[in-house]
CSV table of N, CA and C in Angstrom, one decimal:
chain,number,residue,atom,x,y,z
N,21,UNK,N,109.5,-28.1,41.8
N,21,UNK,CA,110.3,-29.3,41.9
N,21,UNK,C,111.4,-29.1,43.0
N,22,UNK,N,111.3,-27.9,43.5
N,22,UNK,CA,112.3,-27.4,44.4
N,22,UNK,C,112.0,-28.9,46.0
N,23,UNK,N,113.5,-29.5,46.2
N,23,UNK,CA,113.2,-30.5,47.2
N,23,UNK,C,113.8,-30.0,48.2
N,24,UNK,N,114.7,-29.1,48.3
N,24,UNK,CA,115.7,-28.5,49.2
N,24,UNK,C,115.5,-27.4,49.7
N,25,UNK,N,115.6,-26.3,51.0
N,25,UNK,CA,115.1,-25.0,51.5
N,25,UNK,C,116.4,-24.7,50.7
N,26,UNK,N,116.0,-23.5,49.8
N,26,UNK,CA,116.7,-22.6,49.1
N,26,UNK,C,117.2,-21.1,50.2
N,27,UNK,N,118.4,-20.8,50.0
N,27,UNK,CA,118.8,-19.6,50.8
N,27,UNK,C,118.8,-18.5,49.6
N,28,UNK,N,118.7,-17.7,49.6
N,28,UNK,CA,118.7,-16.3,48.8
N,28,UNK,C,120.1,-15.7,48.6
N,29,UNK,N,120.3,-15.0,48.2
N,29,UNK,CA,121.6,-14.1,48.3
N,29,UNK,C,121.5,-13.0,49.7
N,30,UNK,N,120.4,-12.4,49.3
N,30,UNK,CA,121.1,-11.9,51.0
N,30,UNK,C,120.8,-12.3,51.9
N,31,UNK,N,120.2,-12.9,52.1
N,31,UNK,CA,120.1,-14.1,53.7
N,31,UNK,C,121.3,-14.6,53.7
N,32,UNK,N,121.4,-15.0,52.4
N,32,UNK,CA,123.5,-15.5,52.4
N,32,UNK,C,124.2,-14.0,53.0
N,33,UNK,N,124.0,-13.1,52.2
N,33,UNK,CA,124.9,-12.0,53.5
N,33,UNK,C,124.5,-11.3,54.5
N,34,UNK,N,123.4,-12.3,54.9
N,34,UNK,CA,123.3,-11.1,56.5
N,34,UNK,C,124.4,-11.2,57.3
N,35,UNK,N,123.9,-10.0,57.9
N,35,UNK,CA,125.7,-9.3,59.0
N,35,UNK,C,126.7,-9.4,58.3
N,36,UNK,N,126.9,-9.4,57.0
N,36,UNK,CA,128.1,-9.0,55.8
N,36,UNK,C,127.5,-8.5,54.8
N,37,UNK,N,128.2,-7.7,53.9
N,37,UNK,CA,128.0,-7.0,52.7
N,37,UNK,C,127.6,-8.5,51.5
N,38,UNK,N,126.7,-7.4,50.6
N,38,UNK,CA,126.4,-8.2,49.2
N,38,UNK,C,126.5,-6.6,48.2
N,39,UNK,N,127.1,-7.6,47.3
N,39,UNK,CA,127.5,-7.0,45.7
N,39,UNK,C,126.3,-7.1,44.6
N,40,UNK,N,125.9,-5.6,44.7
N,40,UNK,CA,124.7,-6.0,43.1
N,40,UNK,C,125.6,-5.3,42.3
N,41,UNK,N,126.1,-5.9,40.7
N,41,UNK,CA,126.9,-5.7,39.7
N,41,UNK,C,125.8,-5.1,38.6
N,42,UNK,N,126.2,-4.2,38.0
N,42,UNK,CA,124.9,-4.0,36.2
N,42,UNK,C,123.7,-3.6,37.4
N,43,UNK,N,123.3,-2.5,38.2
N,43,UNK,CA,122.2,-2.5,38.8
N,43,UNK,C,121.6,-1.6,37.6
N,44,UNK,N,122.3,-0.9,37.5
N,44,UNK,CA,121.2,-0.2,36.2
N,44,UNK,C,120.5,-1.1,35.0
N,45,UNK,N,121.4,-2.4,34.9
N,45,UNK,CA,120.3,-3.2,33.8
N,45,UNK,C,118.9,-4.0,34.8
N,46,UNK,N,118.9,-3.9,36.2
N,46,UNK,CA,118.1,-5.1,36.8
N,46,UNK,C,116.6,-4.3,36.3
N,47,UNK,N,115.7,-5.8,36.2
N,47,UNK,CA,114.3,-5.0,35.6
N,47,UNK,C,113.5,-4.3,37.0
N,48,UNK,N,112.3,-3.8,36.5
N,48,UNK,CA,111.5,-3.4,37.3
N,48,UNK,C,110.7,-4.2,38.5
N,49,UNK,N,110.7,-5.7,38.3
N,49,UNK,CA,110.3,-6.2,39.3
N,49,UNK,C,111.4,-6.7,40.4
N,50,UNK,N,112.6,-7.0,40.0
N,50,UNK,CA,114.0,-6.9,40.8
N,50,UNK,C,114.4,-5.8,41.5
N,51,UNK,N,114.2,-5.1,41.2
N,51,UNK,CA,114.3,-3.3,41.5
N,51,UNK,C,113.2,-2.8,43.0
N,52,UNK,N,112.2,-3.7,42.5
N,52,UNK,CA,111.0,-3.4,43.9
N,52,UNK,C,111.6,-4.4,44.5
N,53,UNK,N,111.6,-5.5,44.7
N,53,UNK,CA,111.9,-6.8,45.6
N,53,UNK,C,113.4,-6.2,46.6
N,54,UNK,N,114.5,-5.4,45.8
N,54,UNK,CA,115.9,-5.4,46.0
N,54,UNK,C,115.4,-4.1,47.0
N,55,UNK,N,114.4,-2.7,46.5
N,55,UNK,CA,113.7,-1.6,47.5
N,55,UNK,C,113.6,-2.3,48.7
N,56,UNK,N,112.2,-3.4,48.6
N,56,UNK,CA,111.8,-4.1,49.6
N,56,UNK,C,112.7,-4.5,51.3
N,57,UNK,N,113.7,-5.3,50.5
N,57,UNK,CA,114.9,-5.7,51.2
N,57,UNK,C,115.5,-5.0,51.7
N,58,UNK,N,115.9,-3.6,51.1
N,58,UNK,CA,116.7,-2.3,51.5
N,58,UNK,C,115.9,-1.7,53.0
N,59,UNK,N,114.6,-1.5,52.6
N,59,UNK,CA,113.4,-0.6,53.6
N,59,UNK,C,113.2,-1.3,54.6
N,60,UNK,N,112.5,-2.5,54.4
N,60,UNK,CA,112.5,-3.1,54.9
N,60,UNK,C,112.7,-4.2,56.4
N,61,UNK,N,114.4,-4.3,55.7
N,61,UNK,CA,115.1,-5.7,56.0
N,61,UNK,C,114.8,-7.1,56.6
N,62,UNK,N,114.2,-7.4,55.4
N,62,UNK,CA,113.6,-8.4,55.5
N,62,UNK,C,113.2,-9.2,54.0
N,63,UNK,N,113.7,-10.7,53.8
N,63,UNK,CA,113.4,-11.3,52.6
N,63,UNK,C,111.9,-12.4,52.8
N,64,UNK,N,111.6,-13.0,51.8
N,64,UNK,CA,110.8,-14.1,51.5
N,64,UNK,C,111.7,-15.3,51.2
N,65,UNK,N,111.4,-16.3,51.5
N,65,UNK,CA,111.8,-17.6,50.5
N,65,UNK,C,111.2,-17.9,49.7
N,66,UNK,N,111.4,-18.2,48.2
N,66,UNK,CA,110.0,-18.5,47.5
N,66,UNK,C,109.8,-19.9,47.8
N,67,UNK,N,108.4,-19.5,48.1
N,67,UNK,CA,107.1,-20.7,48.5
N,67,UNK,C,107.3,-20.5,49.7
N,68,UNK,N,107.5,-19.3,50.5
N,68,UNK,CA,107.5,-19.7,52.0
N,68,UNK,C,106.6,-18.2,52.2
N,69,UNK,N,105.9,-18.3,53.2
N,69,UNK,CA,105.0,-17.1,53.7
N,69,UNK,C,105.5,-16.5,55.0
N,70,UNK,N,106.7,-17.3,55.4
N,70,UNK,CA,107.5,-16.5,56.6
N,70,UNK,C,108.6,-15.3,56.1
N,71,UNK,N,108.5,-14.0,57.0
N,71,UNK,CA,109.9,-13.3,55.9
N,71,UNK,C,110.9,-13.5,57.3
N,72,UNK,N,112.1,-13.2,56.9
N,72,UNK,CA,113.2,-13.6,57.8
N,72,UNK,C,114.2,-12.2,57.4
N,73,UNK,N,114.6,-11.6,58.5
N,73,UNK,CA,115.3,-10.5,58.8
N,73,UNK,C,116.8,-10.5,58.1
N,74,UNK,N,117.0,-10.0,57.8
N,74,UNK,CA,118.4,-9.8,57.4
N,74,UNK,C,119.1,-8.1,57.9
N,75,UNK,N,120.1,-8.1,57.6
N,75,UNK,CA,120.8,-6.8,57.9
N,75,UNK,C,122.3,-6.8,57.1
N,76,UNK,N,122.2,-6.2,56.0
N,76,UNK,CA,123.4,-6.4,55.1
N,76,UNK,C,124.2,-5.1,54.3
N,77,UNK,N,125.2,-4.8,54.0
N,77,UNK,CA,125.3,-3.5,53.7
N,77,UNK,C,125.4,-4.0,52.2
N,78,UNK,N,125.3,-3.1,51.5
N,78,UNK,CA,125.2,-3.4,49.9
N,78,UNK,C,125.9,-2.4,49.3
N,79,UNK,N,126.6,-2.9,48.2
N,79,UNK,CA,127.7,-2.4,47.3
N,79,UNK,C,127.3,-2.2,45.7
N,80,UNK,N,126.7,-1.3,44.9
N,80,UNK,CA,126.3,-1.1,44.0
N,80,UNK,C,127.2,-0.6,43.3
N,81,UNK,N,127.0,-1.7,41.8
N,81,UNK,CA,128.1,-0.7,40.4
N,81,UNK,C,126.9,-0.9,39.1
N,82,UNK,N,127.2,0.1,38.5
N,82,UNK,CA,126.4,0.1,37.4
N,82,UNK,C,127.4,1.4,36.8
N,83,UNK,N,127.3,1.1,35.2
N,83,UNK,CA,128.0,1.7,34.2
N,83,UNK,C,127.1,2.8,33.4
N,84,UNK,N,125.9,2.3,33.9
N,84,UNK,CA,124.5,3.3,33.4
N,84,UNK,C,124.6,4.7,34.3
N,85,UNK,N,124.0,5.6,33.7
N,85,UNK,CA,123.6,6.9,34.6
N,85,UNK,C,122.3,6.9,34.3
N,86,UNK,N,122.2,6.5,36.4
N,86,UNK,CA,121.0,6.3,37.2
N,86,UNK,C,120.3,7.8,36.7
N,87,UNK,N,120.1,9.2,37.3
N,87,UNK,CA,119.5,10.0,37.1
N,87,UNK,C,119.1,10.4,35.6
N,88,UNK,N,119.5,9.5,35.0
N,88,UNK,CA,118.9,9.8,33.1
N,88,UNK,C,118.0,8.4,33.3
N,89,UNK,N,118.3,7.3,33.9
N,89,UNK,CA,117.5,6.3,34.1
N,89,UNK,C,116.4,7.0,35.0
N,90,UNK,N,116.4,7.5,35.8
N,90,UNK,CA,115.3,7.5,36.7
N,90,UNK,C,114.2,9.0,35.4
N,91,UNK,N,114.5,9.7,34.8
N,91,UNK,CA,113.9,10.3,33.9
N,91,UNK,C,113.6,9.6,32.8
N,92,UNK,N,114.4,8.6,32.4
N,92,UNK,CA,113.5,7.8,31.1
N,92,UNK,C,112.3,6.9,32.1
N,93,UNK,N,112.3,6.5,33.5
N,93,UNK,CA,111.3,5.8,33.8
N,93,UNK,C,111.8,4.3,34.0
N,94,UNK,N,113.0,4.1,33.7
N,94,UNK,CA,113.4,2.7,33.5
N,94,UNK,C,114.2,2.2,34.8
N,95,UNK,N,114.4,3.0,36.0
N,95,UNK,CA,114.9,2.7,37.3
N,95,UNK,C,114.5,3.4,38.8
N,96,UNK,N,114.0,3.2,39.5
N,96,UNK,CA,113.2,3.6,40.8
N,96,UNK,C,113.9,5.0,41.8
N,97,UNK,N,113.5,5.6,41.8
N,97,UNK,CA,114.2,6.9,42.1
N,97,UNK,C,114.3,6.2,43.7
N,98,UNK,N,113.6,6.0,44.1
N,98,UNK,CA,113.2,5.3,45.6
N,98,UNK,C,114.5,4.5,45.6
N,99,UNK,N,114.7,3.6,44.7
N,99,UNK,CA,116.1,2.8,45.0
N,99,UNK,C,116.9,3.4,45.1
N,100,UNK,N,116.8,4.4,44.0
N,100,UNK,CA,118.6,5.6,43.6
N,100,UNK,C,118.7,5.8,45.2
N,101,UNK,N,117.9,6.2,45.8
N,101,UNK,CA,118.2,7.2,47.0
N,101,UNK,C,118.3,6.2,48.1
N,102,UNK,N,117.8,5.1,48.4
N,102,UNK,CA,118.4,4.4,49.3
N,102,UNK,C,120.1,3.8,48.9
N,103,UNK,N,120.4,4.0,47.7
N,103,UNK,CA,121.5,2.9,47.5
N,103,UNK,C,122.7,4.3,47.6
N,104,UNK,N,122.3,5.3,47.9
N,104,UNK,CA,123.1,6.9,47.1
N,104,UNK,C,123.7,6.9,48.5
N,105,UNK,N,124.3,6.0,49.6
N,105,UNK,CA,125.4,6.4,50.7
N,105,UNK,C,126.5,7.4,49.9
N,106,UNK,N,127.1,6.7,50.1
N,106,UNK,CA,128.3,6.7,49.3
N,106,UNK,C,128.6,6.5,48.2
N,107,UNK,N,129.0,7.7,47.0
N,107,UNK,CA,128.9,7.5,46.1
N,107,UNK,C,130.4,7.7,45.4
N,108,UNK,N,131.1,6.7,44.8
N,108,UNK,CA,132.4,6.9,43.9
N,108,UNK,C,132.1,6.9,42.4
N,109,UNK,N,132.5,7.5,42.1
N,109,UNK,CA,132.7,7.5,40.2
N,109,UNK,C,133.8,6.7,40.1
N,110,UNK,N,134.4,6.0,39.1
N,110,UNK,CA,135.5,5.2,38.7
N,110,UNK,C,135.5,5.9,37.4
N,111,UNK,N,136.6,6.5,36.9
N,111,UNK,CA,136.7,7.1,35.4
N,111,UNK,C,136.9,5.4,34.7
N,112,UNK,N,136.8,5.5,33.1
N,112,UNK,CA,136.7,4.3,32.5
N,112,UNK,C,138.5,4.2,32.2
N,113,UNK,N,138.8,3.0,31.8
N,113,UNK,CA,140.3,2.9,31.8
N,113,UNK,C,141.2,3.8,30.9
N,114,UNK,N,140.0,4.1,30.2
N,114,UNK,CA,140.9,5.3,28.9
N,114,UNK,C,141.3,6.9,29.8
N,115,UNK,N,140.5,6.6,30.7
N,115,UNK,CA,140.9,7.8,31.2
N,115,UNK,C,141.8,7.8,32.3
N,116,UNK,N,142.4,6.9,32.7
N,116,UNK,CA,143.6,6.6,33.6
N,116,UNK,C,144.8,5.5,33.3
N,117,UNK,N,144.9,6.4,32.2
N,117,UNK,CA,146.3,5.3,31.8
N,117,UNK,C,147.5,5.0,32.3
N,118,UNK,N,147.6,6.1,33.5
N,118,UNK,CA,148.8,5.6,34.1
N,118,UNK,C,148.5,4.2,35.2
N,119,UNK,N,147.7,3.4,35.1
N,119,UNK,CA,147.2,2.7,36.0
N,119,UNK,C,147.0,1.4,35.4
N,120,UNK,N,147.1,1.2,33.5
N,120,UNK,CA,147.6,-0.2,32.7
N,120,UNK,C,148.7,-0.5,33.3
N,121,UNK,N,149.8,-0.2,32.9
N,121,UNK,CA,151.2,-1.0,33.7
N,121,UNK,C,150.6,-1.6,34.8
N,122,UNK,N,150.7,-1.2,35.8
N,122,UNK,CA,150.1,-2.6,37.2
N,122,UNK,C,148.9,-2.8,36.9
N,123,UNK,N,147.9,-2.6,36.3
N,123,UNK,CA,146.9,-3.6,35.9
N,123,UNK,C,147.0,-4.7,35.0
N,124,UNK,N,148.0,-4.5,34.1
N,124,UNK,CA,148.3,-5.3,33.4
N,124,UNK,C,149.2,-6.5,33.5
N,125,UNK,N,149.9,-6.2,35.0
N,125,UNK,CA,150.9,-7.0,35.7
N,125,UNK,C,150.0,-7.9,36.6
N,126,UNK,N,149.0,-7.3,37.1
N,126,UNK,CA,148.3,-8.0,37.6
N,126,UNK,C,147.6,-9.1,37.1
N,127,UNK,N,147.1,-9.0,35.8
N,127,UNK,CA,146.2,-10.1,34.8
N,127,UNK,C,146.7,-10.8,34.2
N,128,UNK,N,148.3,-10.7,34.2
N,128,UNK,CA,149.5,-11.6,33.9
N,128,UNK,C,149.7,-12.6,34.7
N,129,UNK,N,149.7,-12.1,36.1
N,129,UNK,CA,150.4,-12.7,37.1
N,129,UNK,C,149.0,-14.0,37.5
N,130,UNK,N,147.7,-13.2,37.6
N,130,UNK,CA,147.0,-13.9,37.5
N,130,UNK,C,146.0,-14.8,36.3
N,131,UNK,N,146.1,-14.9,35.2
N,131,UNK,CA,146.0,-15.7,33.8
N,131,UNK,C,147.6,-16.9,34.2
N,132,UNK,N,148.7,-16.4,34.7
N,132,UNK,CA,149.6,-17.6,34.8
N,132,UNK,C,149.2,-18.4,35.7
N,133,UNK,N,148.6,-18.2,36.4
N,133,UNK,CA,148.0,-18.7,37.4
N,133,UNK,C,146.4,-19.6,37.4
N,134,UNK,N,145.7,-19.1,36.6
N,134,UNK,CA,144.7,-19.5,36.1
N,134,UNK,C,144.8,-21.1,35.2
N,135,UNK,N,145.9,-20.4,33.8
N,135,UNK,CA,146.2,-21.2,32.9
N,135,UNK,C,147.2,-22.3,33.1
N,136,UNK,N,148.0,-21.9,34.3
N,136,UNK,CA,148.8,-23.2,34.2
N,136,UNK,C,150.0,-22.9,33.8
N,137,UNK,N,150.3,-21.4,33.2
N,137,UNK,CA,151.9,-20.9,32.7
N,137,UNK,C,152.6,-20.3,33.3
N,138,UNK,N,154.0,-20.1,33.2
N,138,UNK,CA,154.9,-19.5,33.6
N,138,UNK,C,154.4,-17.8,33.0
N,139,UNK,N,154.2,-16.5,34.1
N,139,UNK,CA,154.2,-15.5,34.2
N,139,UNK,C,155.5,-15.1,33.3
N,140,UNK,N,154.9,-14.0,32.6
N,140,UNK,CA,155.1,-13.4,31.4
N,140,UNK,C,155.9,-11.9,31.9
N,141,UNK,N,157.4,-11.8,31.6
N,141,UNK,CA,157.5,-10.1,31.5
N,141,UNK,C,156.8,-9.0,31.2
N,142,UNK,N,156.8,-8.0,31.2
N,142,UNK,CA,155.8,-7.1,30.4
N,142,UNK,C,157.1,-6.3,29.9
N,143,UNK,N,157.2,-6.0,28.5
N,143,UNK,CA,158.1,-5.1,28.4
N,143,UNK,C,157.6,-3.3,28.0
N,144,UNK,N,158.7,-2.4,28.3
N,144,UNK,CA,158.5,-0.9,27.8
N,144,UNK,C,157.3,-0.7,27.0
N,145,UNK,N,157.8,-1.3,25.6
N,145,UNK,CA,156.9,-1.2,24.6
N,145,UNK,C,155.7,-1.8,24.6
N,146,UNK,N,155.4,-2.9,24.7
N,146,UNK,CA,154.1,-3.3,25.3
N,146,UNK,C,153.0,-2.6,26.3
N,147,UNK,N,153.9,-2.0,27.4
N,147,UNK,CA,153.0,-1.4,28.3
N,147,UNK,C,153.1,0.0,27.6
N,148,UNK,N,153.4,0.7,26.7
N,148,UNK,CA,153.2,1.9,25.7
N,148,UNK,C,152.4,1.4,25.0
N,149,UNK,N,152.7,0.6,24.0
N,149,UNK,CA,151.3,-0.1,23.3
N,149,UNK,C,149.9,-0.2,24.3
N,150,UNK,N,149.7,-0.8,25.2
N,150,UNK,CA,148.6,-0.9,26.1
N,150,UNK,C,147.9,0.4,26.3
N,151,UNK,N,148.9,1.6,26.5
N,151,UNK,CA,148.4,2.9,27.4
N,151,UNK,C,147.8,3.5,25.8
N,152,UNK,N,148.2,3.2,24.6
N,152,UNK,CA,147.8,3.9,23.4
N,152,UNK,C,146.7,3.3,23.0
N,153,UNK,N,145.6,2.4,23.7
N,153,UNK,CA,144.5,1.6,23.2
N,153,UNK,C,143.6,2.4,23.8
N,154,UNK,N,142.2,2.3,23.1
N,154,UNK,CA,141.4,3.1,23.4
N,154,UNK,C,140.7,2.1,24.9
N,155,UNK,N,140.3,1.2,24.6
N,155,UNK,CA,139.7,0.0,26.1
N,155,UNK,C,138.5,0.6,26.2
N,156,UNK,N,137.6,0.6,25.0
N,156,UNK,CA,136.4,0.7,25.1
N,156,UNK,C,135.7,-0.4,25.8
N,157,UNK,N,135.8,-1.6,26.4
N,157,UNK,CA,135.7,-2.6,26.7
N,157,UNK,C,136.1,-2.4,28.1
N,158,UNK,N,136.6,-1.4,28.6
N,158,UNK,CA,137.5,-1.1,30.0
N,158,UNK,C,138.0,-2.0,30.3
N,159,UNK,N,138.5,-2.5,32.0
N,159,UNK,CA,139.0,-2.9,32.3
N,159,UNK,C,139.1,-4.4,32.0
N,160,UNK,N,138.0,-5.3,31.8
N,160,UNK,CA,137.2,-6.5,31.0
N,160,UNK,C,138.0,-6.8,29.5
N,161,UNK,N,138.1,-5.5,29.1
N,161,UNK,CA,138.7,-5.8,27.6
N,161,UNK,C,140.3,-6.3,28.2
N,162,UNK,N,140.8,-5.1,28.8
N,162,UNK,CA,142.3,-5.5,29.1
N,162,UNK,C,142.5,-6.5,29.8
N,163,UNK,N,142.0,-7.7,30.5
N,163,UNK,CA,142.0,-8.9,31.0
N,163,UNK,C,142.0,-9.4,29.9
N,164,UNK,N,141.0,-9.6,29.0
N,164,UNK,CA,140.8,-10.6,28.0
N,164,UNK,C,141.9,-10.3,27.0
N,165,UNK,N,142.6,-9.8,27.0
N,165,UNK,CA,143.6,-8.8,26.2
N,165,UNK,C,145.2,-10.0,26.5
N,166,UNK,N,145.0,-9.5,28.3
N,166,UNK,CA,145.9,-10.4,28.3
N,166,UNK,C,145.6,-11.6,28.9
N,167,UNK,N,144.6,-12.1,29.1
N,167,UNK,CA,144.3,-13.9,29.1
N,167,UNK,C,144.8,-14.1,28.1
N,168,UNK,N,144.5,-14.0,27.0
N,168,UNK,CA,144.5,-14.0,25.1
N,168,UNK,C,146.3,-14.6,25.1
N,169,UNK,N,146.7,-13.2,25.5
N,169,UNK,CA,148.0,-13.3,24.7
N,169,UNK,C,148.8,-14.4,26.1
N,170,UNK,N,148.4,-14.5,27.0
N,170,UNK,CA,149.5,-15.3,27.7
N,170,UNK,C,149.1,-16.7,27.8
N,171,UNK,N,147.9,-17.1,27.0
N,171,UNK,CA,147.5,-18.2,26.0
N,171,UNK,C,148.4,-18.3,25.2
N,172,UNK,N,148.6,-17.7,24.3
N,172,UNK,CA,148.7,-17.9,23.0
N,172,UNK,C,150.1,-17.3,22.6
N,173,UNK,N,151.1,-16.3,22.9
N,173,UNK,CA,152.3,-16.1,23.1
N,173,UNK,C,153.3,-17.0,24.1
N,174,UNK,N,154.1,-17.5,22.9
N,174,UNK,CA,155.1,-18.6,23.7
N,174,UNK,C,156.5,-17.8,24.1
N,175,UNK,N,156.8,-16.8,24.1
N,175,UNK,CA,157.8,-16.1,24.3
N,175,UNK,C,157.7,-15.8,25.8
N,176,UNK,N,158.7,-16.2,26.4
N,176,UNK,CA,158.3,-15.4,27.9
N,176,UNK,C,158.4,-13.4,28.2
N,177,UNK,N,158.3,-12.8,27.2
N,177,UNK,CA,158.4,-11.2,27.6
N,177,UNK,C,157.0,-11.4,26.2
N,178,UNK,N,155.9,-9.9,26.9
N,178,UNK,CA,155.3,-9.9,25.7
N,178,UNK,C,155.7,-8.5,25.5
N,179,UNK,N,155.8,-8.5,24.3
N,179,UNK,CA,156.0,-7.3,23.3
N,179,UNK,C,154.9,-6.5,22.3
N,180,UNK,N,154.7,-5.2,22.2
N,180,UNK,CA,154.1,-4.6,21.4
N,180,UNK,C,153.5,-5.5,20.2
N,181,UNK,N,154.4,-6.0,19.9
N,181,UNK,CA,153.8,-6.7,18.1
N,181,UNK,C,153.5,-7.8,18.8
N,182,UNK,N,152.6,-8.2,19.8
N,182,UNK,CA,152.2,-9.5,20.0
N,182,UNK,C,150.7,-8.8,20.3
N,183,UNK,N,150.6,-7.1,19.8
N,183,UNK,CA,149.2,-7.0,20.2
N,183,UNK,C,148.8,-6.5,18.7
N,184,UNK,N,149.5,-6.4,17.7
N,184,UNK,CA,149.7,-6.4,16.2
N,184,UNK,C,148.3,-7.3,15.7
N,185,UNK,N,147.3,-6.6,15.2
N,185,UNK,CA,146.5,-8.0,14.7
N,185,UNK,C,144.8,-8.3,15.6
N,186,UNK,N,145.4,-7.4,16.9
N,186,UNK,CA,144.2,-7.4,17.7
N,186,UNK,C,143.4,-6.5,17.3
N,187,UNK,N,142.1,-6.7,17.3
N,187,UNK,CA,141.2,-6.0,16.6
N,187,UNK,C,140.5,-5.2,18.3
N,188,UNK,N,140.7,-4.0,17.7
N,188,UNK,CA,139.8,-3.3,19.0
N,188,UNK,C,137.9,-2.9,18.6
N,189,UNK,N,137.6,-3.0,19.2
N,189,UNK,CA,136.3,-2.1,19.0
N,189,UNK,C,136.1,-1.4,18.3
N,190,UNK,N,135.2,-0.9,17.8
N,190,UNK,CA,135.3,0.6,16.8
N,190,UNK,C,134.2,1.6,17.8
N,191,UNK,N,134.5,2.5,17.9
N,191,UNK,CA,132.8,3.6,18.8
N,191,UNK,C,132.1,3.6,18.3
């Protein structure tokens, strides 16, 4: 029912970078098509028998560990190794707690902004409460953490006991 020429995502980034997010969850037929494109460079349109060149650099995150994936069989070694330029680890947020305080200024500044409120102080104790949470949820939990409370806290500073009640994760 398609009435319109559809553009892809990397045809949208040729001669600029594209972001694949969760590559460790994409299936096995996404995984050859995303190869394809890599080796290649070159996509399909679907329903079109012409392929059209692209040239894009690509930015991969995944929270999975690819080489335990590529031995269970559930991700393409062939992809690992074209996407393996440059490789950064990000430790998870429990393991860089000196780095809540401005992250957490940041999700303030922007949730005020989002919601429509007046930007929220952060005080001592609160940003000590924050650094004492596990954030099994990483960085995603502490956003929603404080979208939540700069909802729902009418005080302009938030305080420790305004995270009183929050239920964390269990491991």
């Amino acid at each position: 029912g398609a009435t319109e020429r559809q553009i892809g995502k990397f045809e949208m980034a040729h001669k600029g970078t594209i972001f694949l997010d969760e590559i460790g969850d994409m299936s096995a037929r996404a995984q050859a098509k995303v190869l394809r494109v890599l080796q290649e460079g070159e996509v399909e349109r679907i329903g079109s028998q012409k392929t059209i060149k692209v040239e894009v650099r690509v930015i991969a995150a995944t929270n999975k560990n690819l080489e335990q994936a590529i031995t269970e069989g559930t991700f393409r070694e062939d992809l690992f190794f074209r996407l393996s330029v440059i490789d950064i680890e990000v430790p998870p947020l429990r393991g860089r707690l000196e780095d809540i305080p401005a992250m957490a200024s940041h999700f303030v500044a922007r949730a005020a902004a989002l919601h429509g409120v007046a930007v929220k102080r952060i005080s001592p104790d609160f940003a000590a409460a924050l650094q004492g949470r596990e954030w099994r949820g990483n960085v995603r939990e502490l956003r929603n953490v404080i979208d939540r409370l700069m909802i729902l806290v009418d005080d302009d500073t938030l305080r420790a006991e305004h995270l009183e009640g929050m239920a964390q994760r269990k491991p």
